[in-house]
mmCIF file of C-alpha atoms in Angstrom:
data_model
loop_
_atom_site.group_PDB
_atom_site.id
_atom_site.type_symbol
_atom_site.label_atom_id
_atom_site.label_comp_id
_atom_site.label_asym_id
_atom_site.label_seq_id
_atom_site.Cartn_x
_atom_site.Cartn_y
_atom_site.Cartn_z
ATOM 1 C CA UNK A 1 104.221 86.306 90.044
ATOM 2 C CA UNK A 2 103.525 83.165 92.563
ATOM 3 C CA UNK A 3 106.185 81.307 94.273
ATOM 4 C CA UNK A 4 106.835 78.610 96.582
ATOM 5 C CA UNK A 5 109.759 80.087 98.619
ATOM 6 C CA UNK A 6 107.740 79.397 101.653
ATOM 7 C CA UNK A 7 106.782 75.980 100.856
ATOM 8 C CA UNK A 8 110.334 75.494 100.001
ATOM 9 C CA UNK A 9 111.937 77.465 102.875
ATOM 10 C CA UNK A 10 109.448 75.450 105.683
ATOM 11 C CA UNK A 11 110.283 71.926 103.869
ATOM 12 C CA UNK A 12 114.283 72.466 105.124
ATOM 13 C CA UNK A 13 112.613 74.045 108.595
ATOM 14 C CA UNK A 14 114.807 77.567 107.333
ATOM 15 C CA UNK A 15 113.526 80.541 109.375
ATOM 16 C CA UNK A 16 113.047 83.527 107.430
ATOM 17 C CA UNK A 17 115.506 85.402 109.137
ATOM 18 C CA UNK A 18 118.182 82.173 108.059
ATOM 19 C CA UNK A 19 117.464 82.199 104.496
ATOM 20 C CA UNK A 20 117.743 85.616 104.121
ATOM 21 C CA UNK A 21 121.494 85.570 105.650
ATOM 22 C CA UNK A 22 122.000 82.748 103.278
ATOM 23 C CA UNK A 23 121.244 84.965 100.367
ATOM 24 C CA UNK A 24 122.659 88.276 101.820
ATOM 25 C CA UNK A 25 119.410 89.460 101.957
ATOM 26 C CA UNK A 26 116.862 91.186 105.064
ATOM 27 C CA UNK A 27 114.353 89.183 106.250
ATOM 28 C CA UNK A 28 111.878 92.174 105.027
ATOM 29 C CA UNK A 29 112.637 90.899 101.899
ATOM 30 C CA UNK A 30 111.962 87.031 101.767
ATOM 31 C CA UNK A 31 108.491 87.849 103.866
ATOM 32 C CA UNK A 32 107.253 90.721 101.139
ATOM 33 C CA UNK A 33 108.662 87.975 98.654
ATOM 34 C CA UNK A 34 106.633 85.129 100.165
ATOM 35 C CA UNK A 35 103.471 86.954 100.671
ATOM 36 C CA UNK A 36 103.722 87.729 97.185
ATOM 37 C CA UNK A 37 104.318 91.652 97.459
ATOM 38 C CA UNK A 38 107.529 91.973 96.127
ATOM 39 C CA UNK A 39 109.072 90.175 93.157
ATOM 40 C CA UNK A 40 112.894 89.796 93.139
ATOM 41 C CA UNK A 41 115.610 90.712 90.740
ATOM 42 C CA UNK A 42 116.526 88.020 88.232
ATOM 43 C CA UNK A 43 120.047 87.684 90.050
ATOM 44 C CA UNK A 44 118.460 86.812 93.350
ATOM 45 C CA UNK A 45 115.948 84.636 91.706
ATOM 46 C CA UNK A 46 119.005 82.994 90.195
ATOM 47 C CA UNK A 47 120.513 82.991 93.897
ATOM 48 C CA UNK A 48 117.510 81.286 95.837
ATOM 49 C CA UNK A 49 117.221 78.836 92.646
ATOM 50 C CA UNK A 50 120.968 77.672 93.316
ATOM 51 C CA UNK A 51 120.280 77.712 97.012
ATOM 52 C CA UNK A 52 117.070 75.337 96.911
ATOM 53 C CA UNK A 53 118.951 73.462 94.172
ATOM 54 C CA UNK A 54 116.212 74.090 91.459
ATOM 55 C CA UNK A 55 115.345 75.511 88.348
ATOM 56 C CA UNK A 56 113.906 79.383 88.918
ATOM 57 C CA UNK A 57 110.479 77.881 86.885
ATOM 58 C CA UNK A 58 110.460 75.618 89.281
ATOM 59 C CA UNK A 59 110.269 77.992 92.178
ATOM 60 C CA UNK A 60 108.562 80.776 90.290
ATOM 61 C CA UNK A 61 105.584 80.946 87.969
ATOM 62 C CA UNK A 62 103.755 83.921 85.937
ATOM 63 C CA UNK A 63 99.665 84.417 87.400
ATOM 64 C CA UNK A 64 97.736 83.519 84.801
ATOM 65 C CA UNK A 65 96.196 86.574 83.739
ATOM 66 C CA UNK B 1 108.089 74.112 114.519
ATOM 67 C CA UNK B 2 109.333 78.078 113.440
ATOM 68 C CA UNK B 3 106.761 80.625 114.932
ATOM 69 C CA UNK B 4 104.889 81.815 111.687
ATOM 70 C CA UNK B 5 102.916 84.104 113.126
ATOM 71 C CA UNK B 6 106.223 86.342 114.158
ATOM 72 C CA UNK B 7 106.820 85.706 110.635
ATOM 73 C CA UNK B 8 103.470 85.972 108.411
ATOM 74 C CA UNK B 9 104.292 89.820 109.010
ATOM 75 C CA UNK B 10 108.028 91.730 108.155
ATOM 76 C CA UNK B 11 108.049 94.212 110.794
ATOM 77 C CA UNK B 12 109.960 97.366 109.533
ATOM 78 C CA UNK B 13 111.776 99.450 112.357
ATOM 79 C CA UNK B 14 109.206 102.211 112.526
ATOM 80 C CA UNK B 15 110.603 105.010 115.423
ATOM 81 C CA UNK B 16 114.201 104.317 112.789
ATOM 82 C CA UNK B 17 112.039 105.358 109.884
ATOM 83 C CA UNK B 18 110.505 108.524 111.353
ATOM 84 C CA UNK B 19 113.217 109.815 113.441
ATOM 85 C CA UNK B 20 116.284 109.156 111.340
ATOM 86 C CA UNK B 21 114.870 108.217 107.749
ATOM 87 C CA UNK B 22 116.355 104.659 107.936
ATOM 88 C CA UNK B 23 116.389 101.166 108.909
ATOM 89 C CA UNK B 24 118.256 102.038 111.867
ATOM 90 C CA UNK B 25 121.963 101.498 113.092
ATOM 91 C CA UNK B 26 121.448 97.861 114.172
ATOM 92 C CA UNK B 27 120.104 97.132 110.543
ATOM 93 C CA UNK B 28 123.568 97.273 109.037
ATOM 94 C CA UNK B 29 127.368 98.297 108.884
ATOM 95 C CA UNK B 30 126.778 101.095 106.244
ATOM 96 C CA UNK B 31 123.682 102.204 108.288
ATOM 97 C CA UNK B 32 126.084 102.735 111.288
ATOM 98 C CA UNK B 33 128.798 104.531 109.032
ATOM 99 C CA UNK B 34 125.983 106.804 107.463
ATOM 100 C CA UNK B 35 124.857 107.869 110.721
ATOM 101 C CA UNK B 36 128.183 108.754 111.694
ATOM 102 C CA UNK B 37 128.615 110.264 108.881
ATOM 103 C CA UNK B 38 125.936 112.421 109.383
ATOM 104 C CA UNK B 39 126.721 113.046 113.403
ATOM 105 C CA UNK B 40 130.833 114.185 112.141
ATOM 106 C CA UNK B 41 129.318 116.410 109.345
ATOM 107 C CA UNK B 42 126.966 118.075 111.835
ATOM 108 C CA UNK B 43 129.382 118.390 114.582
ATOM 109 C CA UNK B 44 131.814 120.184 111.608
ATOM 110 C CA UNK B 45 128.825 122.645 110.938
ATOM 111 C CA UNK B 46 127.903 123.229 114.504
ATOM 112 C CA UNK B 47 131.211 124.282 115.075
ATOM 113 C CA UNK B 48 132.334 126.201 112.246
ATOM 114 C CA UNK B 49 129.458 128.455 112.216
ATOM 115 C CA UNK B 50 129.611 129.156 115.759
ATOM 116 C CA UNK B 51 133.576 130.003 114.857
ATOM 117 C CA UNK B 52 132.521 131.775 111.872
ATOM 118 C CA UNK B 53 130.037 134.254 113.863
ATOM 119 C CA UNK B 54 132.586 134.565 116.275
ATOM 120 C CA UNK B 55 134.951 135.539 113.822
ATOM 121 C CA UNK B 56 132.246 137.702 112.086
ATOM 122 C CA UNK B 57 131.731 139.620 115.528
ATOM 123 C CA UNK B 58 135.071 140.004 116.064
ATOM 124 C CA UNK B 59 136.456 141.241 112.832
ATOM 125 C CA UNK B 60 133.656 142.379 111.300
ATOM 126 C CA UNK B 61 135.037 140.283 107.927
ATOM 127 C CA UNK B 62 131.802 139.694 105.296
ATOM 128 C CA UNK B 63 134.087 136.342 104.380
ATOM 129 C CA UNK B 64 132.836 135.243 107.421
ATOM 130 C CA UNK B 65 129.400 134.718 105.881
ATOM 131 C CA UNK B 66 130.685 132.757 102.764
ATOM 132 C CA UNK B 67 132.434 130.493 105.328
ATOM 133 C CA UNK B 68 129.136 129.567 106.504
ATOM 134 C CA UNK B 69 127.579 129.330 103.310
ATOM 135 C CA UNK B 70 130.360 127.106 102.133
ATOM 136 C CA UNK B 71 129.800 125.290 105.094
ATOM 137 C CA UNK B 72 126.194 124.872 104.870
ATOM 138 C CA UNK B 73 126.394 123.782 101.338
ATOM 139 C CA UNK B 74 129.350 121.642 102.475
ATOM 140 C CA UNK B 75 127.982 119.496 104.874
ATOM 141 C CA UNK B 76 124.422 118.917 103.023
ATOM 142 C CA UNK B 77 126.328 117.787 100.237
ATOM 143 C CA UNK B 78 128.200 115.527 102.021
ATOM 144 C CA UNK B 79 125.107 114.356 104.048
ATOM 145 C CA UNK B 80 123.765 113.499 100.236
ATOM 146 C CA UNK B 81 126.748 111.412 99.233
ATOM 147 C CA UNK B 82 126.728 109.927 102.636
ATOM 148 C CA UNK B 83 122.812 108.614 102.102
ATOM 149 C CA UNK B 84 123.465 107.819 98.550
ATOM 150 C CA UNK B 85 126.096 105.526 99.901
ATOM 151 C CA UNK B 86 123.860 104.233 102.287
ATOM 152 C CA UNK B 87 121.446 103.291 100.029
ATOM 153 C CA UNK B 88 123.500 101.969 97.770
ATOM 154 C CA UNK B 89 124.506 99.206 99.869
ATOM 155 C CA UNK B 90 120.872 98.388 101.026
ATOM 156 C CA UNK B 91 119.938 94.866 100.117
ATOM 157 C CA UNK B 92 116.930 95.434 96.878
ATOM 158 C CA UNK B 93 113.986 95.486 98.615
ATOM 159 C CA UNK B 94 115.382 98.077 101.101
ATOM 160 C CA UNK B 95 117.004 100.057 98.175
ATOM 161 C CA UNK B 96 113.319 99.734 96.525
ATOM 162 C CA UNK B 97 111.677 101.163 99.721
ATOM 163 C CA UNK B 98 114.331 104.227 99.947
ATOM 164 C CA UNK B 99 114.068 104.966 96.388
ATOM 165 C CA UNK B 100 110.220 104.727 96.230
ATOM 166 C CA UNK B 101 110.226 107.577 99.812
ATOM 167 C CA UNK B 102 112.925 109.370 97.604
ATOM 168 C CA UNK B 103 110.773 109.976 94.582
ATOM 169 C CA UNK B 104 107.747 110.720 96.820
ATOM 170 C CA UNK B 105 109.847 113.243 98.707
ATOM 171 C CA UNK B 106 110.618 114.514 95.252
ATOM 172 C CA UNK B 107 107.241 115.308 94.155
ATOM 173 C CA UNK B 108 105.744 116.527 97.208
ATOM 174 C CA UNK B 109 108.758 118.546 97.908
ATOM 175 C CA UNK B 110 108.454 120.480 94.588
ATOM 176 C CA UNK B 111 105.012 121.271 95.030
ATOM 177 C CA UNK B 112 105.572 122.268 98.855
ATOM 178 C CA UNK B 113 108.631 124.349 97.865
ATOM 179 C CA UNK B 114 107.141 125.899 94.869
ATOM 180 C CA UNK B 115 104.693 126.829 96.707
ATOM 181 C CA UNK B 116 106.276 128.266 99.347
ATOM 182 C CA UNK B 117 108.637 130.569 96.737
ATOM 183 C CA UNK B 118 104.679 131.931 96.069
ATOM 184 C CA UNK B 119 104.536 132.692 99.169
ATOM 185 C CA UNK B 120 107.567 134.092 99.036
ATOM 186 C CA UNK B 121 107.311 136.489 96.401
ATOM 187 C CA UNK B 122 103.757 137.631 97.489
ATOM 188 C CA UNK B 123 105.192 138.262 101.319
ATOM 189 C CA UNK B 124 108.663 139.335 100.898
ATOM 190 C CA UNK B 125 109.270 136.596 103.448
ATOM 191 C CA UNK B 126 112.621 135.164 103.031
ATOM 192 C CA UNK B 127 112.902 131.756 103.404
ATOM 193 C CA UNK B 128 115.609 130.143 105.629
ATOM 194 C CA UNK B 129 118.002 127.308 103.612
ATOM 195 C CA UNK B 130 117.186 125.481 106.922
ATOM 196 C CA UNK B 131 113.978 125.161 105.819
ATOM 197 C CA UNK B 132 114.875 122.619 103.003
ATOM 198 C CA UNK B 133 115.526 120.355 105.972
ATOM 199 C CA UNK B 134 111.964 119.884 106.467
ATOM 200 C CA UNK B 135 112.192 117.323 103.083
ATOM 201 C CA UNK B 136 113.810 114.773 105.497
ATOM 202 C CA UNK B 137 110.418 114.907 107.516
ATOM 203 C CA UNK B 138 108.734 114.503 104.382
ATOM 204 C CA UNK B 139 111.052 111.309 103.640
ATOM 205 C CA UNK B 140 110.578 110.198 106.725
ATOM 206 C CA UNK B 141 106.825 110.070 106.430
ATOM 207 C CA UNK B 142 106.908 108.329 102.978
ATOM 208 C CA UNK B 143 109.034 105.656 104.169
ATOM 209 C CA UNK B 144 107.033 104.518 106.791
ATOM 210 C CA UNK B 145 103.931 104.741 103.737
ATOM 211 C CA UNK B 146 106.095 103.064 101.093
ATOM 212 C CA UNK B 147 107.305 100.267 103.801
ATOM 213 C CA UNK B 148 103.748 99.659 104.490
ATOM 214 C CA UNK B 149 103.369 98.350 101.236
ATOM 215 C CA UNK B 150 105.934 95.389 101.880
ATOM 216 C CA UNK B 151 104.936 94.459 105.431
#
């Protein structure tokens, strides 16, 4: 799965530390999410959607393979 | 401008990991309550088997030894339920990371202890209970592998 959580989290100049307290979250979590290691559950997906104020397809996307 | 080099890399608490088999007491409330927790349950065994063998010398009572059997099983029970609880209320990845070391431990710790009951039956050497502690080193170790994974 690719995202744009960091593209997304650097355009409102959130640290990683302050979106993860935002969605009750560690900060372990949004970097392995960012660097692509770890893929979240659908209800945080659902959480960081409402928090960036978009659609999850807009945030996340399916590799292509 | 945020420093993104601190934060290209999640550090995970490492000396936590290997010496206490979490994210250490700083990470959360329920880490701090786990821990003690564990330091209460300890302190209960500590001294109830010291009373027990005192009570043992003294009287000479067998019940003495159930007490500290009770009390062994007791307090690693109670360790468990304390860790599960502890877990529980890990955010996902951090649940993900404890689970993964968990089912690690479980594999390797079958094949260790298995082994060892070998051992056993070919020596006649009996194994201490203590020596089941020795699967919180071998959590230990896989945390700091699985965590690796997620840096």
């Amino acid at each position: 799965m690719k995202n744009r959580v960091r593209e997304l989290r650097l355009e409102r100049d959130l640290s990683q530390g302050a979106l993860a307290d935002a969605l009750g979250v560690s900060r372990q979590t949004i970097n392995a999410i960012e660097t692509g290691k770890y893929d979240p559950s659908l209800p945080l997906a659902f959480k960081m959607a409402a928090h960036f104020r978009l659609r999850i397809e807009d945030i996340f996307r399916p590799d292509k393979d | 401008m945020r420093d993104q080099t601190r934060e290209s890399e999640a550090r995970w608490p490492l000396a936590s990991m290997l010496c206490i088999g979490t994210f250490g007491t700083a990470h959360s409330p329920a880490a701090r309550l786990y821990h003690r927790r564990c330091w209460v349950a300890l302190a209960v065994l500590i001294v109830g088997s010291f009373l027990s063998s005192v009570a043992g010398a003294a009287y000479d009572a067998p019940g003495t030894r159930w007490v500290f059997a009770a009390l062994l099983g007791g307090t690693f029970s109670y360790i468990a339920w304390a860790l599960w609880r502890y877990v529980s209320a890990l955010d996902e990845l951090g649940r993900r990371v404890q689970m993964e070391a968990m089912a690690i431990t479980y594999v390797v710790g079958m094949a260790v202890f298995v082994s060892l009951g070998g051992v056993q039956t070919a020596t006649r050497w009996n194994i201490s209970p203590l020596v089941f502690i020795g699967l919180e080193l071998i959590r230990s170790a896989a945390l700091v592998a699985v965590s690796r994974q997620y840096r």
